[in-house]
PDB file of C-alpha atoms in Angstrom:
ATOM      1  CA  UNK A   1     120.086 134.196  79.565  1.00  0.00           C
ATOM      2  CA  UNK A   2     120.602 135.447  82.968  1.00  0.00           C
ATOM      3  CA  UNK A   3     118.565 138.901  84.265  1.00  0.00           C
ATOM      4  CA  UNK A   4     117.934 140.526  87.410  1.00  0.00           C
ATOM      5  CA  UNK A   5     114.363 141.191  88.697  1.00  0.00           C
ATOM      6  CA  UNK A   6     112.788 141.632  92.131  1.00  0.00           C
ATOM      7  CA  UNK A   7     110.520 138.610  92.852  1.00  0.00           C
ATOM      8  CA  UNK A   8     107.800 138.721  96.026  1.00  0.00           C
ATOM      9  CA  UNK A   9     108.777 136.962  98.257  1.00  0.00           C
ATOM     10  CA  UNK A  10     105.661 134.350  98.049  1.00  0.00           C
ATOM     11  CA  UNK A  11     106.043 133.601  94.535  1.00  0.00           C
ATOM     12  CA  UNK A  12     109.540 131.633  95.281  1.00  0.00           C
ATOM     13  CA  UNK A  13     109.809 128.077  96.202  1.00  0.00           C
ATOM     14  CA  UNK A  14     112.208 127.089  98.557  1.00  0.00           C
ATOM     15  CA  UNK A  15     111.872 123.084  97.881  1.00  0.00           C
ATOM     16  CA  UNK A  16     115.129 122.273  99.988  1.00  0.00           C
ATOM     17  CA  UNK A  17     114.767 123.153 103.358  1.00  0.00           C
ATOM     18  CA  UNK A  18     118.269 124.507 104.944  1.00  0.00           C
ATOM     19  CA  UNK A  19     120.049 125.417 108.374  1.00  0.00           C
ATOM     20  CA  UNK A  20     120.528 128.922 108.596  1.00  0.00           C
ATOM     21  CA  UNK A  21     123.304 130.331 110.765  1.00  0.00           C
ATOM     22  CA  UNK A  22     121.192 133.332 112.975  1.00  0.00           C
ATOM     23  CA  UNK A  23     124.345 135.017 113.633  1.00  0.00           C
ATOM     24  CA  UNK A  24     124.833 135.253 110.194  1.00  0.00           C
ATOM     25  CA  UNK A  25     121.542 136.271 109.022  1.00  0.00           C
ATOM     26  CA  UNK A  26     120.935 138.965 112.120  1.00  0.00           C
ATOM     27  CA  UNK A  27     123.940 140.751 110.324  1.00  0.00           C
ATOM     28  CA  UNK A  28     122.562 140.663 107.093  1.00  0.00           C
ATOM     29  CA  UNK A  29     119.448 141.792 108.317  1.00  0.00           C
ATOM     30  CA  UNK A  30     121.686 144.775 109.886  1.00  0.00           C
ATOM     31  CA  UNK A  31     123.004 145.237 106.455  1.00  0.00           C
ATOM     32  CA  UNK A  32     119.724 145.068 104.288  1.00  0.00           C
ATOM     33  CA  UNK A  33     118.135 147.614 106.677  1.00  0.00           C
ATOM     34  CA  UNK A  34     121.414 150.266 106.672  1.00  0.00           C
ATOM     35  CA  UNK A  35     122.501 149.516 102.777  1.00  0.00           C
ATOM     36  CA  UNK A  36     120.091 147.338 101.127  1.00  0.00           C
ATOM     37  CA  UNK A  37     120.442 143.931  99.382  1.00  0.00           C
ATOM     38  CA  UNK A  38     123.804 143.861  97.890  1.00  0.00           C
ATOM     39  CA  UNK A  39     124.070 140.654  96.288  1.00  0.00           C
ATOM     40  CA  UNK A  40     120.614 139.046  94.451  1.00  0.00           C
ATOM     41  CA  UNK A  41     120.130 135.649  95.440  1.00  0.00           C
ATOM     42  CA  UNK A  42     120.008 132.715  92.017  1.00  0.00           C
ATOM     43  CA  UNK A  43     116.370 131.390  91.467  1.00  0.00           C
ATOM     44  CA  UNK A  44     115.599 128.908  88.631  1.00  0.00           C
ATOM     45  CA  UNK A  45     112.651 129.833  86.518  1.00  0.00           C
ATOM     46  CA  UNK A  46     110.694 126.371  85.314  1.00  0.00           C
ATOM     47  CA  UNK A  47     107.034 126.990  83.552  1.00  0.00           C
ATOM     48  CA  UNK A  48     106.667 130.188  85.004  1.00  0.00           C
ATOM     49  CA  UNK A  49     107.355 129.122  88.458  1.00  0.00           C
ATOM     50  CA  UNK A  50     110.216 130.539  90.847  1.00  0.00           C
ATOM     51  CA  UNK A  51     112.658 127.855  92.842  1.00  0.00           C
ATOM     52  CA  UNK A  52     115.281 129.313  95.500  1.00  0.00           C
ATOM     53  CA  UNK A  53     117.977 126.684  96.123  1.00  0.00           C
ATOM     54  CA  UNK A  54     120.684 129.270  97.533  1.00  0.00           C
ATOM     55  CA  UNK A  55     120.777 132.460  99.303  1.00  0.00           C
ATOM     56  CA  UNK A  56     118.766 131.589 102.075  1.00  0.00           C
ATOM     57  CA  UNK A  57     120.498 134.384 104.623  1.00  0.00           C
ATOM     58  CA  UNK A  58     119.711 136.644 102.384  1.00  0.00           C
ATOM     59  CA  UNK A  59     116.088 135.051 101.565  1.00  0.00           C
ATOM     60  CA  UNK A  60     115.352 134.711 105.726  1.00  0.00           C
ATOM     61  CA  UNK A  61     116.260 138.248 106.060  1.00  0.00           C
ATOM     62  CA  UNK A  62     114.497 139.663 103.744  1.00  0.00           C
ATOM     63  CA  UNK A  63     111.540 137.881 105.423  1.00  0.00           C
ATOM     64  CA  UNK A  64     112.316 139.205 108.682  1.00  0.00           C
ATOM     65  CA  UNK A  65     112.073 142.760 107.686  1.00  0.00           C
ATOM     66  CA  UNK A  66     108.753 142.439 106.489  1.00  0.00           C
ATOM     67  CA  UNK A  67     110.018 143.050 102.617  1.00  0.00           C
ATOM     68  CA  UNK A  68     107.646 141.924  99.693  1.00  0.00           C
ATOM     69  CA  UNK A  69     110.235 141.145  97.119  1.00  0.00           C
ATOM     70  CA  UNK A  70     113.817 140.130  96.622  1.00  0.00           C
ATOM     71  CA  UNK A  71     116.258 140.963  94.537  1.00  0.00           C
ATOM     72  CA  UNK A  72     117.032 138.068  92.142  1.00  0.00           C
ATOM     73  CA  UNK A  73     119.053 136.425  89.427  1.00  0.00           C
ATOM     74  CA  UNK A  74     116.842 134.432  87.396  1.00  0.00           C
ATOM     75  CA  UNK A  75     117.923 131.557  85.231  1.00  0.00           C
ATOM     76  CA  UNK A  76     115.666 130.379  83.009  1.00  0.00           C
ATOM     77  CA  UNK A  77     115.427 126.304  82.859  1.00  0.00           C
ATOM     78  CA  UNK A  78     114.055 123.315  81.956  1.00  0.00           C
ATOM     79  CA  UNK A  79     111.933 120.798  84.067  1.00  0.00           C
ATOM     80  CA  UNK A  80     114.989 118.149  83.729  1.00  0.00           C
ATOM     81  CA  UNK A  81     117.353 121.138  85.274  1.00  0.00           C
ATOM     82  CA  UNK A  82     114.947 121.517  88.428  1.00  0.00           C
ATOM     83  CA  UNK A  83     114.558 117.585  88.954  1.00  0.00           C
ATOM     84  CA  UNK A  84     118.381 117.648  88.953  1.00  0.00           C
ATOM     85  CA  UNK A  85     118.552 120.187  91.977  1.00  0.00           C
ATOM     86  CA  UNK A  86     115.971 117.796  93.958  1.00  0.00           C
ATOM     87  CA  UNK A  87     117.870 114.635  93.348  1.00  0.00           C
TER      88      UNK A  87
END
């Protein structure tokens, strides 16, 4: 089961660290500020525990404008399903 929820910001794990593209996130920052967050970024939920693997634009932006929480997808999984994303 998939739902939507806004997460702070602190409570997501980002285990895979990723290039972000500043042109690209400056205009989402644009965007966030004028429309808000359109699209919520997927986070896996293991134990309790929140892991970001995509939407890092989005998750860097969101950061930049001082926000406390994101708007997210959550997919609860397993502990096999989160080793998987590190291998």
């Amino acid at each position: 089961m998939v739902r939507i929820q806004e997460i702070p910001l602190r409570q997501i794990h980002r285990p895979l660290i990723r290039q972000t593209d500043p042109t690209k996130v400056d205009a989402l920052v644009e965007s966030i500020r004028s429309i808000g967050q359109q699209e919520p970024i997927d986070v896996l939920e293991v134990d309790g525990q929140y892991y970001g693997f995509s939407g890092c634009h989005r998750f860097e932006a969101c950061q930049r404008l001082g926000q406390e929480t994101i708007r997210c997808r959550v997919r609860k999984a397993p502990p096999s399903v989160l080793r998987m994303h590190l291998a």
